[in-house]
Every structure is written in structure tokens, then in C-alpha cells.
Amino acid sequence: MIPASFEYYSPTTLKEALDFLSSREDVKILAGGQSLVPLMKLRLAKPRTIVDLSRIPDLNYIREQGSRIVLGSMTTYEQIETSALLQAKCPLLPQTAAVVGDVQVRNQGTIGGSLAHADPAGDMPAAILTLAAEMKAIGPNGERWIRAEDFFVGLLTSALEPDEILTEVRVPALNGAKTAYLKAAQRAAGFAVVGVAVCLRLDQNGSCNNLAIGVTGVGDKVYRAEAVEKILLGKRLDANFIEQAAREVTRGVDVIEDINGSKEYRSHLAGVYTVRAVKAAMQA
Amino acid sequence: MAETKYIGKTIPSKEGARHATGRGLYTDDFTLPGMLHAVILRSPHAHARILKVDPQAAREPPGVFTVVTPEEIEKKTHPFKPGRYAAGLKKAIPEYAGAIGKVRYVGEPVAALAARTRGAAEDALELISVEYEPLPAVVDTAEAMRPTAPLLFEELGSNLAWKGSLHYGDVAAAFNQADKVVREHLKIHRYSSTPLEPFACIASFDAASKKLTVWVNAQVPEVIYDALREALGLEDVRVIIPDIGGGFGQKIHLIRKYVVLISLLAIESGRPVKWTEDRSEHMMAAGHSCAQEFDVEAAVKNDGTVLGLKFKEIDDVGGSISTLTIHFTNKLNNLSNTYRTKNIFLEGCSVVTNKCPVIPNRGIGKPGMCFIWERMMDRIAQELDLSPIEVRSINLVQPEEMPYTTPSGNIYDSGDYPALLKRALEKIGYEKLKAEQRREREQGRLLGIGVVIGVEPGGRNAARDMAIFPEMKESPGSGGVNGATIKIEKNGTVTLFLGSPNCGQSHETTTAQVAADILGVDPEHISTSTPFDSDLAPWGVAAANSGNNFHLYDIGAVHGAASRLREKILTLAAHVLNAKSEELAINAGVVQATGSPLKKISFAELGKIAYGNQALMPKGFEAGLQATFYYTFPHGEPNLVPGPEGLVRAQFTFSAGAHVAVVEVDKETGKVHVLRYLIVGDNGAVINPQVVNGQIYGSAAHGISVALGEGFVYNSDGQLLTLTLTDYGKSSTMETPRIEVEHRPSPSPFTTLGQKAAGEGAAIPSPAAIASAVEDALRPLGVRVRELPLSPEAVWKLMQEAVR
């Protein structure tokens, strides 16, 4: 119930934070703490050093930058959920942020924290992958941009190096693309047993000329349902056709199994939610 | 009583503001000078031999005061006496507060330590080294009963720790006369009530006087009182019970182990010691309700009449023998449910497994008994092609049969079950709903309507268990006793001392309403003394926040004490006013002679006299204005103590409720949406409707959540997979449907005010109501619901199997 003892640093500049990261042992970054703190309380995580990013002033923003929107990594779910800019230009992020955890989690949790944690049932990673976003990491050797498809490496593992900090997330302004995020929520905490994010465009004839589907909760990391995308792309999306295509959503994926769903049930749910999310996006 | 200004009315809760604004005082809120903080070392194994415990490294860090190991627990404490639920064991098995020699479930307490801070204690805990020899875990009852299964208790020679049966009426004849025998196999899973506040206690030992004082959030003071005396060999024990953050049965039984361990730490360290359990500890080791399996047969006539019922029950009781028969023996409480069936056979098998021990939980075995009846009623209707309402109706006990004696000796005090059912159907619009269901089915929607009925027994009878253990060596007592004291203070205010603790069910409000009407004061001027203190409270064996005791024993005691005090007030006032006590009335704390406006005196003036002015007291008047009353149920006979036939009144009052659940099943995902949930209930004369509704909402919400998925899951190694509230999957208010309640009270002819129980009622029929509704929704697929929980995946699987 009480975490093992640790050193706590609360730097006010990014540089200071990076210094702690490279000079201390066994460091964990605190970016909202909605996943880390419970793990520490259960003593499942016992980092020796905590570097809290909350006092660094310039990590919390949502701005338009040309054809893109950039978000500071310490932007909270609540800020994303209520951002007029995102609602207008990249609604998938607010749609997703709105169904994360509960009000307390949304007030505390941050987009950077969620992405770096790389929870295979995380909501935000599904949206980020679907949007083909890019993540800016800053380390001792300067900054680099990591594409979403390269960012989520495996179970609770991202492409960030131990001495890097995720500072910014860059998503495209969607200019009218239709999006939706739907999930089968676990009863008590509401996390995704299966979650599906969809971003699509339809041409004048009603054919789908742009489609991305991100799936969470199903494999050991979030993934794009490429098999489904391939089938639907360039076609008119009638109900039967979507249903047929959605059966491919777990193709090539080693579907996980836990108390919230067997392999068989999860695979089935992934199909159901793919259909529902595609339909919801079409009607968005 | 002539006038009831407050009884029967919703008045604002007296303790609500305290609890809602964070002003409650819970055990964890108390700090004593020099107090240490304890933590418990728990078994990581489901089944293992303890080879060696080395506490040395844990004793070294600064701030660590005391460590107790299994060796010390065995040396310095005594095992608990086998209670009434272990009375059927072939061989007595000593059970200590901690594991000795072996661990039998994940989370079983092995050692404990106390340090200056909680953090230091948790750090040091990791330094206790324990060498285990892991043994194969037994997690399934069928597996456990195989002759080659590893044994939890070698001395028993089997994991089938107890088997027994009871027989009422002539079951063989009933089955011979039957037109048809309907059979079913049913299952209920493990769950709990997960109270907001886990276990907590503080122990303080005065070495000079050898007096042990504990503050603990226990529901039943007697359990703690006896446990400490038995285990520690002490005489002088004081049990203080502050505000409790929810009980539901969870804090009756296993909590005693921890109070003993913490007291041992306090005695050893010479310091007060506090322990607050964390959520995961609570989930793994504080007790679960029992997973139960039933083989049921009903002997029926073609018109649906149930002539006889037979069931064999297998209880998965976990890794302890101390509550072996608790879920089985509680079946006697509602064995007949609301039905007239005269011939019943029941057999119980208690199987020990490497899981958390079972404990009481909101009705204990009663939700299981109701589940048996109500599932069978639906099944009988299907097999005879009758409506489920018809089958229930033809079997209901009729109002003119009240008081009705059941085959096992219960006496149903009052009730009109057909009227409850009829009103529930009217209110929900049953016929219209059925028509809607038919229409919607054609559109592919799966709507279901479940209608069930159940009794809610209230008021414990300690002798009940003698029906299954006539050979019981030590008498468990019979009936129940609890007391109350009421006092008018010198300044005229009224103080009430209850005989039992309060788990948040507004006992302070309800008792104040009763006392207020009898004494003629405003309930606002009555204060209830908290916390419960065994040195001061007028408590007896029924001072138990369990068994739905409050309405019977506490209300009875408060009523008795207030009536006694009223006599005393009138005697004194009559003397002072020079009036006859018959012509006096009391209103708003003023005694007034009718027809003589000048002849009046306030409680404050009477208080001044009673506590300080001998000259104004009548001759022979006992000074002071205080009265105590110990209540026993005046209509306890017949069947108070079971005779050779095993006839016993398992409980004394019988509330009842008809429940209707309307659900829609998502045919793609299996998720069940509860569209409406209605209860038409008979809780006898209701003292405070809002308080009773609160009880009903809470217990219905729990029962619905149980039916739809909350529960404990173990893997095949006996590891608990549901260690947090997230994994456990309890419904929040967001997933709980609105619960519609209508009261149709039939006052009990036996109780002080006609009151009956309300504490656990809606948790008894609600799992069955959901099961019934889900089955009804899936009828087009031919699905039969036989087990809980009905999680989305479970429902989806039922649909898949049906389609195949």
C-alpha cells in the first residue's frame, strides 16, 4: 500500500529533467501517474528515482502548426477532450480521451504518460496509431521524431530510450475525415477489453479512399488492422461488406487472453467493434 | 402505540451528514500515543508446507519493534474454539490466528510485524525469509473429492470435510405421486461485498491491569470478544467499535484472526499497534461467499404444483474448517421460499479447497436457496408448457394461511405473496411488455422479462444449527438477546446507548424515531452514543450487525427501554405536578396534564429533580432518569430449539419481495443491459421509508452486479486473479439500473411495531431475477441459464452453444 522508498525530483526545465535521467539509476518518469502510482503502491514497480515532469512549464499545450496539430506530452485527457481545436480538426483525439478511465483519471492522466506506458489496452495508443502521429523524443543527443508505427514496440514497451523524454505529439489536421473510437469497456474500470479507432474518408461516390483502423486490447501491443483496411479501401462500405472484412481484424495477431475475455471471445469482439467503429465513423 | 409522529416517516438521517462530509470516525482515524503500525506477511502459495521462517533480517532495521512468526503464534496463542459451523467435523482441527505448518490459500497470514511507521513496516516485511515446500493446489471441488487428491487437512483423510442431510415430510411419496420430475444442475460463483473500508484494528494492552482494549471495525462484538479471550487467555477485554465503512457480513468472521495477531504484537511490543488492511489483502484473504453447486429435482403435478424438492449441494468452502457448513445451514432460513411444498430433502457436502475461506455475505446461503427455487419454477413452466407466473402462483403460500409453518419449522409471520406478485406485474405492465417482446423479437432484439419472488428472513436463532448437528457438544444458545439504554440527561436531552455497532444503515436515525414517539420528543433531541463500547453497551448475543437482527432485537430493546423510561418520567411528573399519570401526555419534551394548561413540566426540569433534588421525588423513586431493556423475541416458541424431527425456526420474521427485471441482451457481444428493475416488497411496518429504500437499493445493486459478472477468479494453481477492484469487476453506479421500489407492507403480528427485516432482502432474489430475465431474452435460441455470473462472455458462449 505504501511504495518502496524512492528519490523524488521535480525539475522545472527539460534540461534538468534530462540530466536526472542520465545521472540517476533506475529512473521512472512521472507524467500523471495514473498507471505508475498504483503499480508502485502494489510494489509491482519499485523505481529508485522518480522524475516528475509536472512542473516543467512548456510541456502542456495544444496548438495548430500548419497542416498539423501539436500537443505537449503533459497535456491531460481532460484538456484533449474539451479542446475546441481538436474537436474541429482532429476529433478522434477528443472522442478517445472522453472515454478514458473516469473523471479523476482524465484530470490527472496525460497523453505522453499513456503513450510511453504503451499499455496494450490503452485507448490513446489506438488513436495515435490510427492518426499516424509522430512523437518527439528528446535525449542527451538532441531530438528525434518517432513514427507511431515504430513507437509501440511490445508489451508495456515503447521505442523511447531510457534517457529520452517524450515531449510532443504531432497529429495531422483531418480536414473532414470521419473518425470514431468505440470500445467494449471492462465493467469496473472501463479499460478496453477491445477498442477500435477508425479514421476514414469517403469520396463523392461513397467509396472509401482513405482508411486507418487501430486496435487495442487484443494483442500484446496496439496494431493497425491492415488486412481489414486493405479489403475495404477503394470500396463502397455496405454493411455486409464491412462485416465480412472485419473478420480479418485479428489476422496474424496473437490474441491475448485474461479474465476479461478468452482468445475466442476477444477475437469475436474485435470483429464486432471493428464493424461498429467503421459504421460510427461513417455516420460521424 | 397511540400516536406515531415519527415512526413511518422519512426524517433526515442523523448520521448521514457526518458520513457524507468526512466527519465520521473510523478505526483508522484514531491515533494513540506511541502507536506502532503493523503489516501482515501472507502466503504467496495456494498450498505449501512452511519449512522455515527466519525473521532475523526484518528485526534489524531501525523502527522495527516486533515480529511474530508461526512458531511464536503457536507458542503464545491458543487455537480458536471450533464454532457452530465446524461442529460436524469428524476430528477437531485447531485453527490459530496464523498459518501453522502449512498454508492453504494465497494470502493466508503467516507472520506479522510492527514498526514505527507503516512504510518502515512494509519495507521490513520484505526481509522476513520464509522457506516453503509448494504442494499441488486443489482448486476445484470435483478434483478435491477424488481419492488421489492432495489433502488440505491430512488429519481428515479427505477434502470432503463434511457431509450431511436433512429430510422434511415424505419426499419418496411426493416423487411417487408426481406426474413429472424436473431436474436441473445449478451453480453460483464466489463473490464478496467489498465494503469501502477494509479491516482495521488498534490493540492496546495495559500490562499492569492485564486489560486489552481493541478498536476494530467488526460487525459482531461477541466474535472478537470471544476470540481474544480464547486465543490470548485474557479475561479483561474491551471491544470498541467506531464507525464502520460497510459490513455486509464481511466483517464478522475472519477479522478475528487479525485482531488476535495485532493484539499479540501489542502485548509483545508493549505499545499500541494499529493495522489497516489494504484492498488486495482484503480481496485475497478477508473472506468470500461460497461457490455452490446444486443438483436439484422437483416432483411436480401437471398443473405445476411442486409436491417435493430434493437437492444436493456442494460447497467450495476454501482453506479453513471454521465456516464449513455456514452456506448449507443457512438454507434452512428460506428453505421453502414463498411456496407451500411440504416435502423437502437437502444434502450438503462441504469441500475444502486451496482458496480463501468462505464467510457470511448478504444472505449467506439464502441467495442460493432462492436461486434454486426460482430457476426451478421457470424450468417447470417450460417443461409443462405453463407460464412461469402460473407455476409460481399455484405454489404460493396464501395470505389466509398466515402465520404459516413451513416443513422445516419456520413460522412465516405474515405476508400476502400473491398480492406482491400481482402488483409487481401490474406495475411493470407485464402483458404489454410481453407483447412488446414478441414484436421486438421479430426485429431481432433479445428482450427478456424475469419475474421472481423471495422471502427475506430476519432475526437470528442461535439454536438453528442444532438441526444439522443434534450432537453439538457445547450449546450454541437459542434465540437472541440484545439490549438498549435510554437516559434523560440533567438538561433534558435524551441519550441512547445501543447494544450493537452500526455499519452505516442509519441505526441512529431509526432508533431515534422509535424512542422519539414513545418519549414524546423530537428525534433531533436524541443523540446516540458512539462508538460501541463493550464496557458500556447493554449488549447480548444478538448485538450483531448480521442475520438481519437490528429490526427485531435492537428495535425491540429500544422500544422496551423507552417505554420503561416513559413510565418513570410520568411517575416523577405526576408527583411533581400533583396529577395522575394517566392524565399526562408528553409532547416536544414537555409533560402536560390534559385539561390543566398550567400543569406542565419540561424534561430539563424533571432532569434537575431526578439528578439533584431528593425532596421533590416521590417516595421509593429510584433517582435518575434512565432505563435499560434487554429484548428477547416473545414469540420464540414453538420450534425455538430443534427437536428430533429437526424442526426449527431458523429466523423469526419474514419479509418478502417480488422482483421484475427487464433486460436486453446484445446479441453480438452478450452484454446484458438492465432496462428496468422493479421490487414490490413487504418489509413489515416501515419505520423510515428512505432508510429502508437505501437498504433495498444497495442490496439489489449488489445482487444484480453479482449476477452480471462481479466475482473472484482463481487460476489452476490457486492464484487469485482478481486482486483489485478493477479486476473484480463490481458495477459502479454508472452500470447500476434505477431500482423502482413499492412497499406493500404486511405488519408482523409478532414484533414490537409490526416491523420486519430489510438489510439483505433484495440481494436474495435479485441474482435469480437477472438469470430469469436473461434466459427469457434468449428463449428464441433455446438457451437455459444454469449458472452465474452472466458476464458478456458467458452469455455469448451460451448463445454460441445454442446456435451450434
GROMACS .gro file of N, CA and C in nm, chain A residues 1-5 41-43 46 184-191 243 257-266 268-269 272-273 275-276 279, chain B residues 118-119 122-123 126 276-278 280 666 668-671 705 708-710 713 721-722 724-731 735 792-793 796-797 804:
model
  210
    1MET      N    1   0.083  -0.120   0.000
    1MET     CA    2   0.000   0.000   0.000
    1MET      C    3   0.087   0.125   0.000
    2ILE      N    4   0.203   0.114   0.063
    2ILE     CA    5   0.299   0.226   0.063
    2ILE      C    6   0.411   0.184  -0.032
    3PRO      N    7   0.447   0.269  -0.128
    3PRO     CA    8   0.554   0.230  -0.220
    3PRO      C    9   0.686   0.211  -0.146
    4ALA      N   10   0.775   0.132  -0.205
    4ALA     CA   11   0.911   0.123  -0.152
    4ALA      C   12   0.973   0.263  -0.164
    5SER      N   13   1.070   0.291  -0.079
    5SER     CA   14   1.120   0.428  -0.079
    5SER      C   15   1.192   0.460  -0.210
   41LYS      N   16   0.237   0.138  -0.556
   41LYS     CA   17   0.170   0.109  -0.429
   41LYS      C   18   0.158  -0.042  -0.406
   42LEU      N   19   0.140  -0.115  -0.513
   42LEU     CA   20   0.135  -0.260  -0.500
   42LEU      C   21   0.276  -0.320  -0.493
   43ARG      N   22   0.374  -0.233  -0.503
   43ARG     CA   23   0.515  -0.274  -0.506
   43ARG      C   24   0.546  -0.367  -0.623
   46LYS      N   25   0.921  -0.079  -0.837
   46LYS     CA   26   0.997  -0.018  -0.726
   46LYS      C   27   1.111   0.065  -0.782
  184ALA      N   28  -1.530  -0.204  -2.607
  184ALA     CA   29  -1.600  -0.288  -2.511
  184ALA      C   30  -1.527  -0.263  -2.381
  185ALA      N   31  -1.592  -0.191  -2.290
  185ALA     CA   32  -1.523  -0.149  -2.168
  185ALA      C   33  -1.536  -0.255  -2.060
  186GLN      N   34  -1.427  -0.277  -1.990
  186GLN     CA   35  -1.431  -0.365  -1.873
  186GLN      C   36  -1.524  -0.301  -1.771
  187ARG      N   37  -1.596  -0.385  -1.693
  187ARG     CA   38  -1.703  -0.333  -1.608
  187ARG      C   39  -1.660  -0.227  -1.507
  188ALA      N   40  -1.557  -0.258  -1.430
  188ALA     CA   41  -1.530  -0.171  -1.316
  188ALA      C   42  -1.452  -0.046  -1.356
  189ALA      N   43  -1.343  -0.064  -1.430
  189ALA     CA   44  -1.254   0.048  -1.457
  189ALA      C   45  -1.273   0.104  -1.596
  190GLY      N   46  -1.344   0.034  -1.679
  190GLY     CA   47  -1.376   0.086  -1.810
  190GLY      C   48  -1.264   0.079  -1.912
  191PHE      N   49  -1.154   0.007  -1.880
  191PHE     CA   50  -1.049  -0.001  -1.982
  191PHE      C   51  -1.096  -0.091  -2.095
  243GLU      N   52  -1.887  -0.621  -4.251
  243GLU     CA   53  -1.887  -0.737  -4.160
  243GLU      C   54  -1.791  -0.845  -4.206
  257GLU      N   55  -0.539  -1.333  -2.378
  257GLU     CA   56  -0.647  -1.399  -2.305
  257GLU      C   57  -0.631  -1.363  -2.158
  258ASP      N   58  -0.736  -1.320  -2.094
  258ASP     CA   59  -0.729  -1.293  -1.949
  258ASP      C   60  -0.870  -1.303  -1.892
  259ILE      N   61  -0.885  -1.260  -1.766
  259ILE     CA   62  -1.016  -1.279  -1.702
  259ILE      C   63  -1.126  -1.197  -1.770
  260ASN      N   64  -1.089  -1.101  -1.851
  260ASN     CA   65  -1.192  -1.022  -1.918
  260ASN      C   66  -1.230  -1.076  -2.054
  261GLY      N   67  -1.163  -1.179  -2.099
  261GLY     CA   68  -1.202  -1.236  -2.227
  261GLY      C   69  -1.104  -1.342  -2.275
  262SER      N   70  -1.161  -1.453  -2.320
  262SER     CA   71  -1.078  -1.559  -2.378
  262SER      C   72  -1.032  -1.512  -2.517
  263LYS      N   73  -0.938  -1.587  -2.575
  263LYS     CA   74  -0.892  -1.558  -2.711
  263LYS      C   75  -1.010  -1.553  -2.807
  264GLU      N   76  -1.094  -1.656  -2.795
  264GLU     CA   77  -1.206  -1.672  -2.887
  264GLU      C   78  -1.302  -1.553  -2.877
  265TYR      N   79  -1.336  -1.516  -2.754
  265TYR     CA   80  -1.431  -1.408  -2.733
  265TYR      C   81  -1.372  -1.274  -2.776
  266ARG      N   82  -1.246  -1.252  -2.740
  266ARG     CA   83  -1.180  -1.126  -2.779
  266ARG      C   84  -1.175  -1.111  -2.930
  268HIS      N   85  -1.372  -1.242  -3.145
  268HIS     CA   86  -1.508  -1.213  -3.190
  268HIS      C   87  -1.543  -1.066  -3.165
  269LEU      N   88  -1.513  -1.021  -3.042
  269LEU     CA   89  -1.544  -0.881  -3.006
  269LEU      C   90  -1.470  -0.782  -3.096
  272VAL      N   91  -1.668  -0.746  -3.398
  272VAL     CA   92  -1.791  -0.669  -3.374
  272VAL      C   93  -1.760  -0.521  -3.362
  273TYR      N   94  -1.657  -0.490  -3.285
  273TYR     CA   95  -1.625  -0.349  -3.263
  273TYR      C   96  -1.563  -0.283  -3.386
  275VAL      N   97  -1.667  -0.346  -3.692
  275VAL     CA   98  -1.787  -0.310  -3.768
  275VAL      C   99  -1.852  -0.185  -3.710
  276ARG      N  100  -1.868  -0.188  -3.578
  276ARG     CA  101  -1.938  -0.076  -3.513
  276ARG      C  102  -1.860   0.054  -3.529
  279LYS      N  103  -1.881   0.183  -3.891
  279LYS     CA  104  -2.014   0.240  -3.914
  279LYS      C  105  -2.030   0.374  -3.842
  402ARG      N  106   0.414   0.291   0.894
  402ARG     CA  107   0.361   0.191   0.804
  402ARG      C  108   0.463   0.160   0.692
  403GLY      N  109   0.528   0.263   0.644
  403GLY     CA  110   0.627   0.244   0.538
  403GLY      C  111   0.742   0.157   0.585
  406GLU      N  112   0.627  -0.198   0.602
  406GLU     CA  113   0.616  -0.264   0.471
  406GLU      C  114   0.755  -0.298   0.416
  407ASP      N  115   0.851  -0.209   0.439
  407ASP     CA  116   0.988  -0.238   0.395
  407ASP      C  117   1.042  -0.362   0.468
  410GLU      N  118   0.947  -0.730   0.372
  410GLU     CA  119   1.015  -0.797   0.261
  410GLU      C  120   1.141  -0.871   0.309
  560THR      N  121  -0.420  -0.151   0.934
  560THR     CA  122  -0.527  -0.125   0.835
  560THR      C  123  -0.497  -0.210   0.714
  561GLU      N  124  -0.590  -0.293   0.683
  561GLU     CA  125  -0.572  -0.386   0.571
  561GLU      C  126  -0.578  -0.309   0.440
  562ASP      N  127  -0.503  -0.352   0.339
  562ASP     CA  128  -0.520  -0.285   0.211
  562ASP      C  129  -0.616  -0.366   0.122
  564SER      N  130  -0.602  -0.520  -0.166
  564SER     CA  131  -0.566  -0.651  -0.221
  564SER      C  132  -0.565  -0.758  -0.113
  950ASP      N  133  -2.737  -0.791  -2.583
  950ASP     CA  134  -2.672  -0.755  -2.709
  950ASP      C  135  -2.634  -0.885  -2.777
  952GLU      N  136  -2.472  -0.954  -3.029
  952GLU     CA  137  -2.336  -0.966  -3.083
  952GLU      C  138  -2.231  -0.986  -2.975
  953THR      N  139  -2.248  -0.916  -2.863
  953THR     CA  140  -2.144  -0.920  -2.761
  953THR      C  141  -2.181  -1.000  -2.636
  954GLY      N  142  -2.309  -1.029  -2.620
  954GLY     CA  143  -2.352  -1.099  -2.500
  954GLY      C  144  -2.374  -1.008  -2.380
  955LYS      N  145  -2.353  -0.882  -2.398
  955LYS     CA  146  -2.369  -0.791  -2.285
  955LYS      C  147  -2.517  -0.773  -2.250
  989SER      N  148  -2.525  -0.690  -0.974
  989SER     CA  149  -2.383  -0.691  -1.014
  989SER      C  150  -2.325  -0.832  -1.004
  992LEU      N  151  -2.436  -1.030  -1.296
  992LEU     CA  152  -2.384  -0.987  -1.426
  992LEU      C  153  -2.232  -0.992  -1.437
  993GLY      N  154  -2.164  -1.035  -1.331
  993GLY     CA  155  -2.021  -1.055  -1.355
  993GLY      C  156  -1.924  -1.031  -1.242
  994GLU      N  157  -1.960  -0.959  -1.134
  994GLU     CA  158  -1.856  -0.940  -1.034
  994GLU      C  159  -1.826  -1.075  -0.970
  997VAL      N  160  -1.189  -1.486  -0.933
  997VAL     CA  161  -1.142  -1.587  -1.028
  997VAL      C  162  -1.005  -1.636  -0.983
 1005LEU      N  163  -0.679  -1.415  -0.933
 1005LEU     CA  164  -0.653  -1.323  -1.044
 1005LEU      C  165  -0.726  -1.189  -1.026
 1006THR      N  166  -0.813  -1.184  -0.928
 1006THR     CA  167  -0.893  -1.062  -0.907
 1006THR      C  168  -0.852  -0.996  -0.776
 1008THR      N  169  -0.771  -0.670  -0.732
 1008THR     CA  170  -0.807  -0.529  -0.716
 1008THR      C  171  -0.954  -0.513  -0.755
 1009LEU      N  172  -1.009  -0.398  -0.722
 1009LEU     CA  173  -1.149  -0.373  -0.757
 1009LEU      C  174  -1.165  -0.367  -0.909
 1010THR      N  175  -1.059  -0.325  -0.979
 1010THR     CA  176  -1.065  -0.322  -1.125
 1010THR      C  177  -1.087  -0.463  -1.181
 1011ASP      N  178  -1.006  -0.556  -1.131
 1011ASP     CA  179  -1.017  -0.692  -1.185
 1011ASP      C  180  -1.145  -0.761  -1.137
 1012TYR      N  181  -1.185  -0.727  -1.016
 1012TYR     CA  182  -1.301  -0.793  -0.957
 1012TYR      C  183  -1.430  -0.759  -1.033
 1013GLY      N  184  -1.435  -0.638  -1.086
 1013GLY     CA  185  -1.544  -0.605  -1.178
 1013GLY      C  186  -1.678  -0.573  -1.114
 1014LYS      N  187  -1.676  -0.503  -1.002
 1014LYS     CA  188  -1.803  -0.464  -0.941
 1014LYS      C  189  -1.868  -0.352  -1.022
 1015SER      N  190  -2.000  -0.358  -1.033
 1015SER     CA  191  -2.072  -0.250  -1.101
 1015SER      C  192  -2.060  -0.122  -1.021
 1019GLU      N  193  -2.321   0.168  -1.392
 1019GLU     CA  194  -2.377   0.048  -1.457
 1019GLU      C  195  -2.502  -0.004  -1.386
 1076PRO      N  196  -2.061  -1.081  -2.006
 1076PRO     CA  197  -2.083  -1.079  -2.151
 1076PRO      C  198  -2.030  -1.205  -2.219
 1077GLU      N  199  -1.911  -1.247  -2.182
 1077GLU     CA  200  -1.856  -1.366  -2.247
 1077GLU      C  201  -1.939  -1.490  -2.216
 1080TRP      N  202  -2.246  -1.476  -2.425
 1080TRP     CA  203  -2.208  -1.501  -2.564
 1080TRP      C  204  -2.186  -1.651  -2.589
 1081LYS      N  205  -2.119  -1.715  -2.493
 1081LYS     CA  206  -2.095  -1.860  -2.507
 1081LYS      C  207  -2.225  -1.938  -2.506
 1088ARG      N  208  -2.507  -2.377  -3.222
 1088ARG     CA  209  -2.438  -2.494  -3.276
 1088ARG      C  210  -2.528  -2.615  -3.293
   0.00000   0.00000   0.00000
